[in-house]
PDB file of C-alpha atoms in Angstrom:
ATOM      1  CA  MET A  14      68.708  28.307 -16.543  1.00 40.00           C
ATOM      2  CA  ALA A  15      65.859  29.867 -15.108  1.00 40.00           C
ATOM      3  CA  ALA A  16      62.756  31.127 -17.787  1.00 43.00           C
ATOM      4  CA  ARG A  17      63.307  34.555 -18.773  1.00 47.00           C
ATOM      5  CA  VAL A  18      60.343  37.064 -18.506  1.00 45.00           C
ATOM      6  CA  PRO A  19      59.877  38.715 -21.890  1.00 48.00           C
ATOM      7  CA  LEU A  20      60.297  42.283 -22.188  1.00 46.00           C
ATOM      8  CA  PRO A  21      56.775  43.456 -23.147  1.00 47.00           C
ATOM      9  CA  VAL A  22      55.314  41.538 -19.874  1.00 48.00           C
ATOM     10  CA  THR A  23      57.908  42.861 -17.486  1.00 47.00           C
ATOM     11  CA  LEU A  24      56.955  46.314 -18.876  1.00 47.00           C
ATOM     12  CA  LEU A  25      53.176  45.566 -18.060  1.00 48.00           C
ATOM     13  CA  LEU A  26      54.260  44.255 -14.368  1.00 51.00           C
ATOM     14  CA  GLY A  27      56.216  47.797 -13.713  1.00 51.00           C
ATOM     15  CA  ALA A  28      53.376  49.719 -14.918  1.00 46.00           C
ATOM     16  CA  ALA A  29      51.119  48.248 -12.102  1.00 44.00           C
ATOM     17  CA  LEU A  30      53.529  48.075  -9.616  1.00 48.00           C
ATOM     18  CA  ALA A  31      54.684  51.798 -10.059  1.00 43.00           C
ATOM     19  CA  LEU A  32      51.168  52.533  -8.865  1.00 40.00           C
ATOM     20  CA  GLN A  33      52.111  51.217  -5.697  1.00 40.00           C
ATOM     21  CA  VAL A  34      55.009  52.480  -3.599  1.00 30.00           C
ATOM     22  CA  GLY A  35      57.681  50.279  -2.707  1.00 33.00           C
ATOM     23  CA  TYR A  36      57.130  47.410  -5.037  1.00 34.00           C
ATOM     24  CA  GLN A  37      59.928  45.658  -6.198  1.00 37.00           C
ATOM     25  CA  ALA A  38      61.086  44.634  -9.730  1.00 33.00           C
ATOM     26  CA  VAL A  39      59.520  41.541 -11.509  1.00 36.00           C
ATOM     27  CA  ARG A  40      61.949  39.062  -9.970  1.00 38.00           C
ATOM     28  CA  ALA A  41      64.700  39.284  -7.210  1.00 41.00           C
ATOM     29  CA  PRO A  42      68.233  38.503  -8.055  1.00 43.00           C
ATOM     30  CA  PRO A  43      69.457  35.087  -7.032  1.00 42.00           C
ATOM     31  CA  HIS A  44      71.042  34.482  -3.816  1.00 41.00           C
ATOM     32  CA  ARG A  45      69.415  37.570  -1.943  1.00 42.00           C
ATOM     33  CA  VAL A  46      66.825  37.638   0.862  1.00 42.00           C
ATOM     34  CA  ALA A  47      63.775  38.574  -0.727  1.00 42.00           C
ATOM     35  CA  SER A  48      62.217  42.048   1.170  1.00 51.00           C
ATOM     36  CA  LYS A  49      59.078  42.357   2.509  1.00 77.00           C
ATOM     37  CA  LEU A  50      56.149  41.234   0.143  1.00 83.00           C
ATOM     38  CA  GLU A  51      53.739  43.968  -0.275  1.00 89.00           C
ATOM     39  CA  ASP A  52      49.971  43.318  -0.662  1.00 93.00           C
ATOM     40  CA  ALA A  53      48.929  42.820  -4.227  1.00 93.00           C
ATOM     41  CA  PRO A  54      47.629  46.105  -6.163  1.00 93.00           C
ATOM     42  CA  PRO A  55      43.888  46.579  -6.801  1.00 94.00           C
ATOM     43  CA  LEU A  56      42.135  44.355  -9.517  1.00 95.00           C
ATOM     44  CA  ALA A  57      41.052  47.159 -11.271  1.00 94.00           C
ATOM     45  CA  VAL A  58      44.533  48.653 -11.228  1.00 94.00           C
ATOM     46  CA  LEU A  59      46.161  45.640 -12.625  1.00 94.00           C
ATOM     47  CA  ARG A  60      43.386  45.172 -15.338  1.00 93.00           C
ATOM     48  CA  LEU A  61      44.209  48.902 -16.534  1.00 93.00           C
ATOM     49  CA  ALA A  62      47.591  48.387 -16.576  1.00 91.00           C
ATOM     50  CA  SER A  63      47.344  44.780 -18.258  1.00 90.00           C
ATOM     51  CA  LEU A  64      47.193  46.443 -21.711  1.00 90.00           C
ATOM     52  CA  GLY A  65      44.357  44.014 -22.551  1.00 91.00           C
ATOM     53  CA  GLU A  66      46.810  40.952 -21.646  1.00 94.00           C
ATOM     54  CA  PRO A  67      45.913  40.030 -17.886  1.00 94.00           C
ATOM     55  CA  VAL A  68      47.350  36.276 -18.794  1.00 94.00           C
ATOM     56  CA  ALA A  69      51.061  37.722 -19.197  1.00 94.00           C
ATOM     57  CA  LEU A  70      50.355  40.225 -16.304  1.00 94.00           C
ATOM     58  CA  ALA A  71      49.470  36.931 -14.287  1.00 94.00           C
ATOM     59  CA  LYS A  72      52.537  34.726 -15.364  1.00 92.00           C
ATOM     60  CA  ALA A  73      54.896  37.654 -14.571  1.00 92.00           C
ATOM     61  CA  MET A  74      52.932  38.216 -10.973  1.00 92.00           C
ATOM     62  CA  THR A  75      53.535  34.441 -10.252  1.00 91.00           C
ATOM     63  CA  LEU A  76      57.096  34.757 -10.733  1.00 88.00           C
ATOM     64  CA  HIS A  77      57.407  38.039  -8.699  1.00 86.00           C
ATOM     65  CA  ALA A  78      55.362  36.263  -5.583  1.00 86.00           C
ATOM     66  CA  GLN A  79      57.229  33.458  -5.813  1.00 80.00           C
ATOM     67  CA  GLY A  80      60.424  34.773  -6.065  1.00 75.00           C
ATOM     68  CA  GLN A  81      60.160  36.014  -2.076  1.00 65.00           C
ATOM     69  CA  ASP A  82      61.128  32.407  -1.024  1.00 60.00           C
ATOM     70  CA  ALA A  83      64.314  32.366  -2.109  1.00 55.00           C
ATOM     71  CA  ALA A  84      66.513  29.062  -0.661  1.00 49.00           C
ATOM     72  CA  ASP A  85      67.956  31.265   2.071  1.00 54.00           C
ATOM     73  CA  THR A  86      64.397  32.708   2.844  1.00 64.00           C
ATOM     74  CA  PRO A  87      62.122  30.461   5.473  1.00 75.00           C
ATOM     75  CA  LEU A  88      58.543  29.789   4.765  1.00 79.00           C
ATOM     76  CA  ASN A  89      57.732  31.258   8.004  1.00 80.00           C
ATOM     77  CA  SER A  90      59.252  34.532   7.144  1.00 83.00           C
ATOM     78  CA  ILE A  91      57.059  35.366   4.173  1.00 88.00           C
ATOM     79  CA  ASP A  92      54.165  37.516   4.946  1.00 91.00           C
ATOM     80  CA  TYR A  93      51.430  35.006   3.888  1.00 94.00           C
ATOM     81  CA  VAL A  94      48.334  37.410   4.037  1.00 95.00           C
ATOM     82  CA  ALA A  95      50.226  39.664   1.342  1.00 94.00           C
ATOM     83  CA  LEU A  96      51.129  36.506  -0.244  1.00 94.00           C
ATOM     84  CA  ARG A  97      47.791  35.258  -0.410  1.00 96.00           C
ATOM     85  CA  SER A  98      46.495  38.553  -1.923  1.00 96.00           C
ATOM     86  CA  TRP A  99      48.994  37.967  -5.006  1.00 96.00           C
ATOM     87  CA  PHE A 100      47.547  34.662  -5.479  1.00 97.00           C
ATOM     88  CA  GLU A 101      43.849  35.975  -5.402  1.00 97.00           C
ATOM     89  CA  ARG A 102      44.902  38.538  -7.932  1.00 97.00           C
ATOM     90  CA  ILE A 103      46.717  36.081 -10.056  1.00 97.00           C
ATOM     91  CA  VAL A 104      43.531  34.018 -10.371  1.00 97.00           C
ATOM     92  CA  ASP A 105      41.311  37.015 -10.754  1.00 97.00           C
ATOM     93  CA  LEU A 106      43.485  37.794 -13.987  1.00 96.00           C
ATOM     94  CA  ASP A 107      44.066  34.410 -15.322  1.00 96.00           C
ATOM     95  CA  PRO A 108      41.044  32.086 -14.106  1.00 96.00           C
ATOM     96  CA  ARG A 109      42.323  28.683 -15.892  1.00 94.00           C
ATOM     97  CA  GLY A 110      45.874  29.295 -14.644  1.00 93.00           C
ATOM     98  CA  GLN A 111      47.059  26.720 -11.767  1.00 93.00           C
ATOM     99  CA  ALA A 112      50.163  27.955 -10.469  1.00 93.00           C
ATOM    100  CA  PRO A 113      48.830  29.804  -7.505  1.00 95.00           C
ATOM    101  CA  LEU A 114      46.675  26.663  -6.227  1.00 96.00           C
ATOM    102  CA  LEU A 115      49.240  24.150  -6.995  1.00 94.00           C
ATOM    103  CA  ALA A 116      51.981  26.369  -5.140  1.00 94.00           C
ATOM    104  CA  ALA A 117      49.789  27.040  -2.161  1.00 95.00           C
ATOM    105  CA  SER A 118      48.615  23.462  -1.418  1.00 95.00           C
ATOM    106  CA  GLN A 119      52.345  21.916  -2.423  1.00 91.00           C
ATOM    107  CA  VAL A 120      54.624  24.325  -1.557  1.00 91.00           C
ATOM    108  CA  TYR A 121      53.537  26.909   1.141  1.00 93.00           C
ATOM    109  CA  ALA A 122      51.326  24.938   3.167  1.00 94.00           C
ATOM    110  CA  ALA A 123      54.439  23.122   4.000  1.00 91.00           C
ATOM    111  CA  SER A 124      55.115  25.804   6.632  1.00 92.00           C
ATOM    112  CA  SER A 125      55.741  24.567  10.401  1.00 92.00           C
ATOM    113  CA  ASP A 126      53.484  27.784  11.307  1.00 94.00           C
ATOM    114  CA  PRO A 127      49.843  26.234  11.441  1.00 96.00           C
ATOM    115  CA  ALA A 128      48.553  29.872  10.752  1.00 96.00           C
ATOM    116  CA  ARG A 129      50.117  30.242   7.848  1.00 95.00           C
ATOM    117  CA  THR A 130      49.168  26.611   6.444  1.00 96.00           C
ATOM    118  CA  ARG A 131      45.776  27.708   7.101  1.00 98.00           C
ATOM    119  CA  ILE A 132      45.859  30.751   5.038  1.00 97.00           C
ATOM    120  CA  MET A 133      46.906  28.852   2.075  1.00 97.00           C
ATOM    121  CA  LEU A 134      44.322  26.076   2.754  1.00 98.00           C
ATOM    122  CA  ASP A 135      41.488  28.374   3.189  1.00 98.00           C
ATOM    123  CA  PHE A 136      42.746  30.382  -0.394  1.00 98.00           C
ATOM    124  CA  VAL A 137      42.576  27.094  -2.086  1.00 98.00           C
ATOM    125  CA  TYR A 138      39.237  25.944  -0.924  1.00 98.00           C
ATOM    126  CA  CYS A 139      37.554  29.570  -1.421  1.00 97.00           C
ATOM    127  CA  ARG A 140      38.717  30.016  -5.004  1.00 97.00           C
ATOM    128  CA  PHE A 141      37.823  26.023  -5.602  1.00 97.00           C
ATOM    129  CA  GLY A 142      34.361  26.708  -5.580  1.00 95.00           C
ATOM    130  CA  GLU A 143      34.960  28.711  -9.027  1.00 96.00           C
ATOM    131  CA  ASP A 144      35.734  25.872 -11.168  1.00 96.00           C
ATOM    132  CA  PRO A 145      35.623  22.517  -9.124  1.00 96.00           C
ATOM    133  CA  ASP A 146      35.798  20.337 -12.245  1.00 96.00           C
ATOM    134  CA  ARG A 147      39.685  21.991 -12.818  1.00 95.00           C
ATOM    135  CA  ARG A 148      40.531  22.839  -9.429  1.00 96.00           C
ATOM    136  CA  TRP A 149      39.776  19.652  -7.122  1.00 95.00           C
ATOM    137  CA  PRO A 150      43.044  18.038  -7.097  1.00 94.00           C
ATOM    138  CA  TRP A 151      44.577  21.058  -5.200  1.00 96.00           C
ATOM    139  CA  LEU A 152      41.725  20.877  -2.635  1.00 96.00           C
ATOM    140  CA  ALA A 153      42.309  17.071  -2.215  1.00 94.00           C
ATOM    141  CA  HIS A 154      45.927  17.867  -1.497  1.00 94.00           C
ATOM    142  CA  ALA A 155      44.885  20.595   0.751  1.00 96.00           C
ATOM    143  CA  ALA A 156      42.581  17.760   2.597  1.00 94.00           C
ATOM    144  CA  LEU A 157      45.634  15.621   3.140  1.00 92.00           C
ATOM    145  CA  VAL A 158      47.407  18.653   4.799  1.00 95.00           C
ATOM    146  CA  ALA A 159      44.463  19.266   6.610  1.00 95.00           C
ATOM    147  CA  ARG A 160      44.293  15.869   7.925  1.00 92.00           C
ATOM    148  CA  HIS A 161      48.115  14.979   8.686  1.00 90.00           C
ATOM    149  CA  ARG A 162      49.822  18.167   9.011  1.00 93.00           C
ATOM    150  CA  LEU A 163      47.206  20.356  11.036  1.00 96.00           C
ATOM    151  CA  HIS A 164      45.786  17.162  12.316  1.00 94.00           C
ATOM    152  CA  ASP A 165      42.332  18.884  11.804  1.00 95.00           C
ATOM    153  CA  ALA A 166      39.905  15.953  10.886  1.00 93.00           C
ATOM    154  CA  ALA A 167      36.905  18.294  10.516  1.00 94.00           C
ATOM    155  CA  LEU A 168      38.757  20.450   8.255  1.00 96.00           C
ATOM    156  CA  ALA A 169      39.874  17.948   6.016  1.00 95.00           C
ATOM    157  CA  ARG A 170      36.330  16.200   5.822  1.00 94.00           C
ATOM    158  CA  GLN A 171      34.978  19.752   4.946  1.00 96.00           C
ATOM    159  CA  TYR A 172      37.245  20.060   1.990  1.00 97.00           C
ATOM    160  CA  ALA A 173      36.738  16.191   1.014  1.00 94.00           C
ATOM    161  CA  ARG A 174      32.955  16.492   1.286  1.00 94.00           C
ATOM    162  CA  ALA A 175      33.347  19.678  -1.159  1.00 96.00           C
ATOM    163  CA  ILE A 176      35.143  17.562  -3.539  1.00 95.00           C
ATOM    164  CA  ARG A 177      32.729  14.904  -3.678  1.00 91.00           C
ATOM    165  CA  THR A 178      29.535  16.760  -3.842  1.00 91.00           C
ATOM    166  CA  ARG A 179      30.771  19.776  -6.127  1.00 94.00           C
ATOM    167  CA  VAL A 180      32.858  18.215  -8.628  1.00 93.00           C
ATOM    168  CA  THR A 181      31.120  16.377 -11.810  1.00 89.00           C
ATOM    169  CA  ASN A 182      30.749  12.829 -11.574  1.00 79.00           C
ATOM    170  CA  GLY A 183      32.864  11.943 -14.666  1.00 81.00           C
ATOM    171  CA  VAL A 184      35.552  13.932 -13.712  1.00 85.00           C
ATOM    172  CA  LEU A 185      36.180  13.086 -10.267  1.00 85.00           C
ATOM    173  CA  PRO A 186      38.226   9.526  -9.763  1.00 86.00           C
ATOM    174  CA  ALA A 187      36.976   7.046  -6.921  1.00 84.00           C
ATOM    175  CA  TRP A 188      40.045   7.638  -4.721  1.00 85.00           C
ATOM    176  CA  ALA A 189      39.010  10.999  -4.374  1.00 87.00           C
ATOM    177  CA  ARG A 190      35.108  10.749  -4.320  1.00 87.00           C
ATOM    178  CA  GLN A 191      35.948   8.227  -1.182  1.00 87.00           C
ATOM    179  CA  MET A 192      38.123  10.630   0.698  1.00 88.00           C
ATOM    180  CA  GLU A 193      35.422  11.773   3.029  1.00 90.00           C
ATOM    181  CA  LEU A 194      34.548   8.091   3.658  1.00 88.00           C
ATOM    182  CA  PHE A 195      38.386   7.526   4.732  1.00 86.00           C
ATOM    183  CA  ILE A 196      38.343  10.650   6.629  1.00 90.00           C
ATOM    184  CA  LEU A 197      35.210   9.467   8.575  1.00 88.00           C
ATOM    185  CA  ASP A 198      36.516   6.206   9.010  1.00 84.00           C
ATOM    186  CA  ASP A 199      39.704   7.622  10.431  1.00 81.00           C
ATOM    187  CA  MET A 200      37.434   9.657  12.684  1.00 80.00           C
ATOM    188  CA  GLY A 201      36.014   6.814  13.891  1.00 77.00           C
ATOM    189  CA  GLU A 202      32.561   7.923  12.859  1.00 78.00           C
ATOM    190  CA  ASP A 203      31.079   4.659  11.742  1.00 74.00           C
ATOM    191  CA  ASP A 204      27.478   5.900  11.988  1.00 78.00           C
ATOM    192  CA  SER A 205      28.183   8.908   9.680  1.00 76.00           C
ATOM    193  CA  ALA A 206      30.525   6.607   7.356  1.00 78.00           C
ATOM    194  CA  LYS A 207      27.216   4.357   7.074  1.00 77.00           C
ATOM    195  CA  ALA A 208      24.913   7.295   5.953  1.00 79.00           C
ATOM    196  CA  LEU A 209      27.579   8.227   3.877  1.00 78.00           C
ATOM    197  CA  ILE A 210      27.710   4.793   1.912  1.00 77.00           C
ATOM    198  CA  GLY A 211      23.995   4.723   2.009  1.00 78.00           C
ATOM    199  CA  ALA A 212      23.845   7.997   0.135  1.00 75.00           C
ATOM    200  CA  MET A 213      26.203   7.537  -2.423  1.00 74.00           C
ATOM    201  CA  LEU A 214      24.297   4.143  -3.248  1.00 75.00           C
ATOM    202  CA  ALA A 215      20.956   5.770  -3.324  1.00 75.00           C
ATOM    203  CA  SER A 216      21.997   8.690  -5.246  1.00 72.00           C
ATOM    204  CA  GLY A 217      23.213   6.850  -8.512  1.00 73.00           C
ATOM    205  CA  GLN A 218      26.563   8.636  -7.986  1.00 72.00           C
ATOM    206  CA  VAL A 219      28.595   5.753  -8.559  1.00 74.00           C
ATOM    207  CA  SER A 220      28.322   3.493 -11.294  1.00 76.00           C
ATOM    208  CA  ASP A 221      31.306   1.567 -11.437  1.00 79.00           C
ATOM    209  CA  PRO A 222      30.583  -2.124 -10.518  1.00 82.00           C
ATOM    210  CA  ARG A 223      34.015  -2.176  -9.076  1.00 82.00           C
ATOM    211  CA  GLU A 224      33.460   0.749  -6.690  1.00 81.00           C
ATOM    212  CA  LEU A 225      30.114  -0.235  -5.964  1.00 82.00           C
ATOM    213  CA  ALA A 226      31.090  -3.766  -4.415  1.00 83.00           C
ATOM    214  CA  TRP A 227      34.071  -1.667  -2.428  1.00 78.00           C
ATOM    215  CA  LEU A 228      31.295   0.469  -0.925  1.00 79.00           C
ATOM    216  CA  GLU A 229      28.818  -2.581   0.191  1.00 82.00           C
ATOM    217  CA  ARG A 230      31.780  -4.556   1.820  1.00 82.00           C
ATOM    218  CA  ARG A 231      32.693  -1.187   3.653  1.00 81.00           C
ATOM    219  CA  LEU A 232      29.348  -0.738   4.878  1.00 79.00           C
ATOM    220  CA  HIS A 233      28.827  -4.582   5.657  1.00 80.00           C
ATOM    221  CA  ASP A 234      32.134  -4.453   7.785  1.00 79.00           C
ATOM    222  CA  ILE A 235      31.149  -1.175   9.629  1.00 79.00           C
ATOM    223  CA  SER A 236      28.138  -2.702  10.520  1.00 77.00           C
ATOM    224  CA  ALA A 237      29.971  -5.988  11.816  1.00 79.00           C
ATOM    225  CA  ARG A 238      32.316  -3.831  13.718  1.00 76.00           C
ATOM    226  CA  GLN A 239      29.237  -2.035  15.320  1.00 74.00           C
ATOM    227  CA  ARG A 240      27.789  -5.141  16.370  1.00 73.00           C
ATOM    228  CA  GLN A 241      31.131  -6.729  17.677  1.00 75.00           C
ATOM    229  CA  ALA A 242      31.407  -3.373  19.715  1.00 70.00           C
ATOM    230  CA  HIS A 243      27.518  -3.814  20.963  1.00 67.00           C
ATOM    231  CA  PRO A 244      26.526  -7.147  21.183  1.00 65.00           C
TER     232      PRO A 244
END
């Protein structure tokens, strides 16, 4: 059974939505095709309507926004621009909340429409920079979506590079730090891969002996492959 929204939270959201003509109730009734999602109210309006409880309002807004994709509502029928505006406001109200970033990268990025997928990935990338140490998992998933669903290796590399360079060393696991290298290898960019490995080894970014040994083997393998290709 779905969790019920506490009455005070419902009233807070109702106050915010009342300031915008045409907004719906916090949750759409089950088994009903959701009506068109309108753009989220301005942040200033929401802060005023929250009555000092922005996190509670953000949670209620999350239920409302995600209530638009009922089981019988295809992802491609949802207005992703409006949906992104809701996710933006939710993150503004509750910066520590992860639900919008999770939903954007793992649920709504699954749209078969590349334009819609890119809207969600760009949202994750833009908000990642505000809190890289906590938001990197969603950008890592976005990188995988960019590479394997959109077949956009350049975009995937952009996301992977951001993870490698902007997340605190002790926070980031080895596989995430090496994502950019795997993407370069997949692209056949041997020179760039060698440069990246050299930079990682020289910078002291990697301290684990096993990872250092793996990077050195990768560097050796790439060099050997290049010598075979150009004797």
